[in-house]
Short mmCIF file of C-alpha atoms in Angstrom, two decimals:
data_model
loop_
_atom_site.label_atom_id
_atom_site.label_comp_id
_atom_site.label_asym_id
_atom_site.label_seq_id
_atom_site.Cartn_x
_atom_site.Cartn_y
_atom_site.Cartn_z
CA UNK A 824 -0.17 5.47 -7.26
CA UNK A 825 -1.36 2.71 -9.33
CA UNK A 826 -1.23 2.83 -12.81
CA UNK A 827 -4.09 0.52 -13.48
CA UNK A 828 -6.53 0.74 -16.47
CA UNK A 829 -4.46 3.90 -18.55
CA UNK A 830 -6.03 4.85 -22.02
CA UNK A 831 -3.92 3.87 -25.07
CA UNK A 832 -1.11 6.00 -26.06
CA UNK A 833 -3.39 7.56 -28.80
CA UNK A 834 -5.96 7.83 -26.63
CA UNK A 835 -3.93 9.89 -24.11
CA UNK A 836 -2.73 11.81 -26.57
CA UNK A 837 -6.27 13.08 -27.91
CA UNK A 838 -6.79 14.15 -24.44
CA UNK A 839 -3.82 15.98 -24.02
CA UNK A 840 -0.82 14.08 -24.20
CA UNK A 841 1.29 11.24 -22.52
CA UNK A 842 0.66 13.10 -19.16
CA UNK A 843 -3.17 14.05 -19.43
CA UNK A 844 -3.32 12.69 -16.13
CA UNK A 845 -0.79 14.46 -14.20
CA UNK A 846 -2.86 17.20 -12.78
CA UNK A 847 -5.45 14.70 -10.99
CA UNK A 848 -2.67 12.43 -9.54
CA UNK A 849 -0.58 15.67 -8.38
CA UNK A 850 -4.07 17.01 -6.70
CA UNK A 851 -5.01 13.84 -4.83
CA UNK A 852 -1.24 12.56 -3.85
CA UNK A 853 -0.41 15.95 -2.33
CA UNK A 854 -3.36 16.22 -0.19
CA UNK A 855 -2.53 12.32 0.52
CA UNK A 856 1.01 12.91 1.31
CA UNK A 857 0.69 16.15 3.11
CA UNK A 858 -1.73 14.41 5.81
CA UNK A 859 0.44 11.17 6.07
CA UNK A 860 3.48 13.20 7.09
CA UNK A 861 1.55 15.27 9.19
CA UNK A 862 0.23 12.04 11.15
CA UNK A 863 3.79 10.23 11.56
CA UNK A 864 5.49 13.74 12.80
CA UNK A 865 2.61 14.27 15.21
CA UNK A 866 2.95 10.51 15.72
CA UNK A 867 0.58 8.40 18.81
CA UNK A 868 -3.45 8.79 18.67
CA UNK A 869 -3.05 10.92 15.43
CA UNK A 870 -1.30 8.44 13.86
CA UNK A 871 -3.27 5.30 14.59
CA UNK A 872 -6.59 6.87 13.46
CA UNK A 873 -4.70 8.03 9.99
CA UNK A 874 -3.90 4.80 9.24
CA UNK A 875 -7.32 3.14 10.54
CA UNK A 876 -9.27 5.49 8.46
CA UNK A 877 -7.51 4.16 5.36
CA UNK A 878 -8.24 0.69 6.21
CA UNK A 879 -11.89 1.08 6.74
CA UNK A 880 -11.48 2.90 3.22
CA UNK A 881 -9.75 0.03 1.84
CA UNK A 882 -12.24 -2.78 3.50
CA UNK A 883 -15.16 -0.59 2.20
CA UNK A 884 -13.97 -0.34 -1.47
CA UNK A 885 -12.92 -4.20 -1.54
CA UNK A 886 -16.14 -5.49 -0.04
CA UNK A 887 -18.30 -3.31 -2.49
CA UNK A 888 -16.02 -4.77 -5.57
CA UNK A 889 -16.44 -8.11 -4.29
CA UNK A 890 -19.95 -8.23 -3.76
CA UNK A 891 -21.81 -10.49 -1.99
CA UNK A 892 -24.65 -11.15 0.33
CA UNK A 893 -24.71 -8.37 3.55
CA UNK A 894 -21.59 -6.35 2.23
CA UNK A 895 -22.92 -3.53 4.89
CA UNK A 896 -22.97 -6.23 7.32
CA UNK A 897 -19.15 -7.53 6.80
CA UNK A 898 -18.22 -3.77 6.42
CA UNK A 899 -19.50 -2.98 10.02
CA UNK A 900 -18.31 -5.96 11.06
CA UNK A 901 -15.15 -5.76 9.72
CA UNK A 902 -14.67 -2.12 10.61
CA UNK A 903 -14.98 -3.52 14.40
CA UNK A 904 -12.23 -5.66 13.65
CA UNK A 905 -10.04 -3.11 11.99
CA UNK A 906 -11.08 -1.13 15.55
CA UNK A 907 -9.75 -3.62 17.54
CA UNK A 908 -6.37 -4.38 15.70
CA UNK A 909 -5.45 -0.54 15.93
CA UNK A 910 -5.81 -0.58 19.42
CA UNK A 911 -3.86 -3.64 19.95
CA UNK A 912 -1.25 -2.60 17.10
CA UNK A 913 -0.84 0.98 18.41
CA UNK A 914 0.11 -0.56 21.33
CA UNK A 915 2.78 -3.01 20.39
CA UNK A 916 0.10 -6.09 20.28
CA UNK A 917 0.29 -7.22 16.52
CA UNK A 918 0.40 -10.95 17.47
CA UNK A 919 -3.54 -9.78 19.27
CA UNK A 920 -4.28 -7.52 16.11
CA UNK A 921 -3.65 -10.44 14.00
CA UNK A 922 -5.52 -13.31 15.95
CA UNK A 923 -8.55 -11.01 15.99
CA UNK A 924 -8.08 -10.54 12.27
CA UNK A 925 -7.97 -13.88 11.41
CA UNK A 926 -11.61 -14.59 13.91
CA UNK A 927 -13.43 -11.65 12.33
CA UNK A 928 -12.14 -12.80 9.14
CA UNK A 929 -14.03 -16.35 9.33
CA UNK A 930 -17.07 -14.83 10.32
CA UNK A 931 -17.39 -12.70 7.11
CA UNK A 932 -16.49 -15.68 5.39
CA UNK A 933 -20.31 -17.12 6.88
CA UNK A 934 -22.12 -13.80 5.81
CA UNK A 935 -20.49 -14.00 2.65
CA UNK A 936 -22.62 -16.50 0.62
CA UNK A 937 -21.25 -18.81 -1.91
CA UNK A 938 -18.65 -17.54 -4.06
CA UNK A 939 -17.61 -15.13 -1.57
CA UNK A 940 -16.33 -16.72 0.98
CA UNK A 941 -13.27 -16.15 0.39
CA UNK A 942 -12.78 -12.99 -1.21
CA UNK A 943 -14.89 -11.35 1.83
CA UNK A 944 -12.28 -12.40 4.42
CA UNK A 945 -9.71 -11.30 2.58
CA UNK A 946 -10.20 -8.01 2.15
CA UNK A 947 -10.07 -7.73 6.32
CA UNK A 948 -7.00 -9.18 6.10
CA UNK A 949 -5.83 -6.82 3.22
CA UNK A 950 -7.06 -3.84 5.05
CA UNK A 951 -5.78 -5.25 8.28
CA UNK A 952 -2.22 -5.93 6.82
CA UNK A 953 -1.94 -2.25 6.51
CA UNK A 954 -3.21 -1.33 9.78
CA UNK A 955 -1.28 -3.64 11.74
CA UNK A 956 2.10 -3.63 9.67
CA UNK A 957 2.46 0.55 9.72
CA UNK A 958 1.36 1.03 13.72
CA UNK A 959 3.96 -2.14 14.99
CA UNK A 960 6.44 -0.84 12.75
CA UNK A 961 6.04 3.09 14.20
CA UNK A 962 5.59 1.73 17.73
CA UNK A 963 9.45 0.57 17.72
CA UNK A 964 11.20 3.39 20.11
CA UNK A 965 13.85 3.15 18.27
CA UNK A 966 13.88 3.48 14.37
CA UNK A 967 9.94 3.43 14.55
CA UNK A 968 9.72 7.27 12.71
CA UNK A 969 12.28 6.25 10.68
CA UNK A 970 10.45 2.76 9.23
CA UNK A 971 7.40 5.10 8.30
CA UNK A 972 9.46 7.85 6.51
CA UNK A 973 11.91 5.01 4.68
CA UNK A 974 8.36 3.19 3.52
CA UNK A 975 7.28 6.82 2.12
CA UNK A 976 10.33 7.61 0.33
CA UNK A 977 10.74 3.88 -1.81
CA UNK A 978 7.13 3.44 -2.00
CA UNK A 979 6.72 7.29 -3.28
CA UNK A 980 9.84 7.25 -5.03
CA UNK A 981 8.65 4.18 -7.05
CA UNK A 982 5.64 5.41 -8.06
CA UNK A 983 6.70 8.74 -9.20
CA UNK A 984 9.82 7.17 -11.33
CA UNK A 985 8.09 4.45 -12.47
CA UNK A 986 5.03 6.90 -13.99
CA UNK A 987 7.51 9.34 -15.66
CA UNK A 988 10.17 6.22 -16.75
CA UNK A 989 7.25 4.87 -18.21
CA UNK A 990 6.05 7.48 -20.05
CA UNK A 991 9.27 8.84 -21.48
CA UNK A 992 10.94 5.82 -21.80
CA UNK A 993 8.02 3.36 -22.99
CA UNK A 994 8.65 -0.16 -24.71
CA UNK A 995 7.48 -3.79 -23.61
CA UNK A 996 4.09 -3.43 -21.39
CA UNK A 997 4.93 -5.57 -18.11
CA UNK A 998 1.47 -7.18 -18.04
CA UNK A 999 -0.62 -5.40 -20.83
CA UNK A 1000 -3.78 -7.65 -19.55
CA UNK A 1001 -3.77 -6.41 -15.90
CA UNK A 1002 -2.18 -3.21 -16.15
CA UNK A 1003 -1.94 -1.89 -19.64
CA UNK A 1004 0.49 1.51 -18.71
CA UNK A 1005 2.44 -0.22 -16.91
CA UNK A 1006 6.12 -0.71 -18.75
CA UNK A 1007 9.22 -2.69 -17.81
CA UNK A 1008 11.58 0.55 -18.16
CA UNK A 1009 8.95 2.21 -15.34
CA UNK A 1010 8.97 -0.64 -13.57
CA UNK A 1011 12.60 -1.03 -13.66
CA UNK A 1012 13.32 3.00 -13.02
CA UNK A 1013 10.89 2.83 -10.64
CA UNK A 1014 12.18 -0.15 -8.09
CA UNK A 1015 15.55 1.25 -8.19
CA UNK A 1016 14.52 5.31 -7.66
CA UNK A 1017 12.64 4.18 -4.48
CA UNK A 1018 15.56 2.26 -3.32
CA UNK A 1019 17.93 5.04 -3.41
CA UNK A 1020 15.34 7.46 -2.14
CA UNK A 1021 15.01 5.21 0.90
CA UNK A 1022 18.49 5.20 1.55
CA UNK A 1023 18.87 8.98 0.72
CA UNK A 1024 16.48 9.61 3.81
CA UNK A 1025 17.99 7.27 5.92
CA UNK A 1026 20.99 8.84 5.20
CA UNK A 1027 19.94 12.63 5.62
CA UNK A 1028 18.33 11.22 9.17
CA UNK A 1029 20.25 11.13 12.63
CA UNK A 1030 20.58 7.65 12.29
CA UNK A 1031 22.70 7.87 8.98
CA UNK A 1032 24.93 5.32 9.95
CA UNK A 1033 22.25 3.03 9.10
CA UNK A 1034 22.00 3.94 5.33
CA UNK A 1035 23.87 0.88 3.89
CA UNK A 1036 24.10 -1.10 1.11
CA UNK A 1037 21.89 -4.01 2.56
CA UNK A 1038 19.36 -1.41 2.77
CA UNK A 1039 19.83 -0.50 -0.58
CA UNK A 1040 19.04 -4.19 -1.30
CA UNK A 1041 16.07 -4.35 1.11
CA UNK A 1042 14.70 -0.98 -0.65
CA UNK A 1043 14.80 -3.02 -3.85
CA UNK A 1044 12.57 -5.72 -2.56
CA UNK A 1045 10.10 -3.24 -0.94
CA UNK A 1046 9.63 -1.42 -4.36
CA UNK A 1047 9.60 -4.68 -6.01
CA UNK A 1048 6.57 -5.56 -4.00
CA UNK A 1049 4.86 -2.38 -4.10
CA UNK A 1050 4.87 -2.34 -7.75
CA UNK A 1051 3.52 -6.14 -7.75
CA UNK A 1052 0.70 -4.39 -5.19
CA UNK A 1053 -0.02 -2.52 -7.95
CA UNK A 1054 -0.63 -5.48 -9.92
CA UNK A 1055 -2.45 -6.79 -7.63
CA UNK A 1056 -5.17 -4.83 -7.54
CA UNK A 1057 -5.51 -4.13 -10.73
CA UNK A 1058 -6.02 -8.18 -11.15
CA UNK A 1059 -8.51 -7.34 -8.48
CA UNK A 1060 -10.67 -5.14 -10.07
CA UNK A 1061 -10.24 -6.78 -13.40
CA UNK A 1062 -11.22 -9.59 -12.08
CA UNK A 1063 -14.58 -8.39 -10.87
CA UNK A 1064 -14.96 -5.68 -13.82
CA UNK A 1065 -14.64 -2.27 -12.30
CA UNK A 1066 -11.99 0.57 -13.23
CA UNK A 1067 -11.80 2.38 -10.28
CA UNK A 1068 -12.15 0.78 -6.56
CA UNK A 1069 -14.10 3.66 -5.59
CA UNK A 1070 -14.61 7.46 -6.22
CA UNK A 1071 -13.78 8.48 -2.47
CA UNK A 1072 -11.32 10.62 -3.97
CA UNK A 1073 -12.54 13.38 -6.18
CA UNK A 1074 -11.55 12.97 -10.03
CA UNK A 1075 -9.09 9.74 -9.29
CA UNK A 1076 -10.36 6.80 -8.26
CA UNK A 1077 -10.03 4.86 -4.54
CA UNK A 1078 -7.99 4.64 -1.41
CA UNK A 1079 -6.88 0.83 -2.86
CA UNK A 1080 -5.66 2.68 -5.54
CA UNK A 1081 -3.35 4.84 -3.88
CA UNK A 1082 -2.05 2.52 -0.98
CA UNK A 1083 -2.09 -0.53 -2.43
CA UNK A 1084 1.75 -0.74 -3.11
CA UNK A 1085 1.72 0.66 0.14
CA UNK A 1086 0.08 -2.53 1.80
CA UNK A 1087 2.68 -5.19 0.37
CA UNK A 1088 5.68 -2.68 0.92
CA UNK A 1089 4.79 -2.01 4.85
CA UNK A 1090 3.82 -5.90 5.08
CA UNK A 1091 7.40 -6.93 3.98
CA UNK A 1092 8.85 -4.54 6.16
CA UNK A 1093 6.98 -5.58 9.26
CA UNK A 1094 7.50 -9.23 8.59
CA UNK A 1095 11.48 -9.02 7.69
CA UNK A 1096 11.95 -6.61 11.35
CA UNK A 1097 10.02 -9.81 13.31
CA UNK A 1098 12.07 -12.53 11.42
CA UNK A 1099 15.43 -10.66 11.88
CA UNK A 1100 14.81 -10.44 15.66
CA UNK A 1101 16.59 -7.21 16.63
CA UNK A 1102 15.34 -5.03 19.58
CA UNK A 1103 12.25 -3.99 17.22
CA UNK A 1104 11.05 -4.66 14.35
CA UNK A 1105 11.94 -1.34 12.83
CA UNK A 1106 15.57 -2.15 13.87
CA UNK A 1107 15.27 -5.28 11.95
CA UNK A 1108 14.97 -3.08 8.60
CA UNK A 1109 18.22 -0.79 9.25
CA UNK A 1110 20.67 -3.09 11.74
CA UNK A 1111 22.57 -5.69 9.52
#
């Protein structure tokens, strides 16, 4: 849950205090987390299409911020792509997912039009990042449940700590021209509640022997960078002056806005199981 574009502390308070907002993020994270579980327990088809309806949610809003020449174009196009990396990803093929990716990718970069030819292509890959990353990651036999539910608890756990350290805590903004609620102290709270929450459901798991303190550590980077996803798109929409990435959620903004720590946390994970070479890549998060 990003924390991009909050009111001023007196304009909060006019509007009902430091957590005027609470009601609207409860509403839309419930109904977000209640149909997330549901897809990783019931795990397979179920799961795939979750997670490849939030991409073509997240390719959607970042082609409409962007702009552009033939944005339905390089959304149908893209969605395609997004189509095809599922069904390779779901499958165990994320070296396929991301080759396809990267082709579809150049091709919006054509329908683009100057000044776009970048940021078109990179929402794909954005979008496709999550895709990929969260179906390789659950395809491991192994650990695979167990990558999903560790990603929910530090990503989740960050968000929620870091909103309430935040706001009870305050001081120093971290980056008052990207994200102007967002403090150090949440920050800080934050990155090191998800980290323990990822360990604490590791550790409550069958495979608690796998709760260590180098997961601890690992949990610390994954918050780290789902904060900084935070960040990021906030920089994104600033950059192309719009507050919310879309209104596809009643009353609170975007899918970007609720996955994008998401997207950089389930990267990271995906990329340190592959470099660690274990039996999986999921086993690459918990086996040191």
């Amino acid at each position: 849950m990003s924390e991009s574009f909050e009111p001023p502390a007196a304009k909060a308070g006019a509007r009902g205090g430091q957590f005027s907002d609470l009601g609207p993020r409860i509403g839309s994270a419930a109904a977000l987390i209640a149909t997330a579980v549901v897809a990783l327990y019931v795990g397979g088809d179920a799961f795939a299409l979750f997670w490849l309806l939030a991409g073509f949610a997240v390719s959607w809003e970042w082609q409409s911020i962007v702009g552009g020449k033939m944005a339905l174009a390089r959304f149908a196009l893209g969605g395609a792509s997004l189509a095809g990396a599922t069904a390779f990803a779901a499958h165990g093929g994320g070296p396929a997912a991301l080759v396809s990716l990267v082709f579809f990718s150049a091709i919006l970069a054509i329908l683009a039009g100057p000044g776009r030819r970048l940021w078109a292509p990179a929402g794909l890959l954005y979008a496709g990042s999550l895709i990929v990353s969260t179906n390789v990651l659950r395809h491991s036999s192994d650990y695979g449940a167990l990558s999903i539910a560790w990603l929910f608890a530090v990503v989740w756990g960050t968000d929620v700590m870091a909103y309430f350290g935040g706001r009870l805590i305050g001081g120093p903004k971290l980056w008052p021209r990207v994200s102007p609620g967002k403090t150090w102290s949440g920050t800080l709270v934050g990155v090191a509640s998800g980290a323990l929450a990822g360990v604490g459901v590791v550790y409550l798991s069958r495979w608690s022997a796998a709760a260590t303190l180098p997961l601890f550590f690992v949990g610390i980077v994954a918050a780290a960078l789902a904060q900084a996803g935070d960040l990021f798109e906030s920089w994104i929409k600033r950059r192309f002056g719009v507050k919310d990435s879309s209104r596809l959620i009643p009353g609170h903004g975007g899918v970007m806005d609720r996955v994008d720590g998401f997207i950089f946390a389930s990267a990271f994970a995906a990329m340190l199981g592959g470099l660690r070479g274990q039996e999986s890549l999921a086993a690459g998060i918990f086996i040191w």
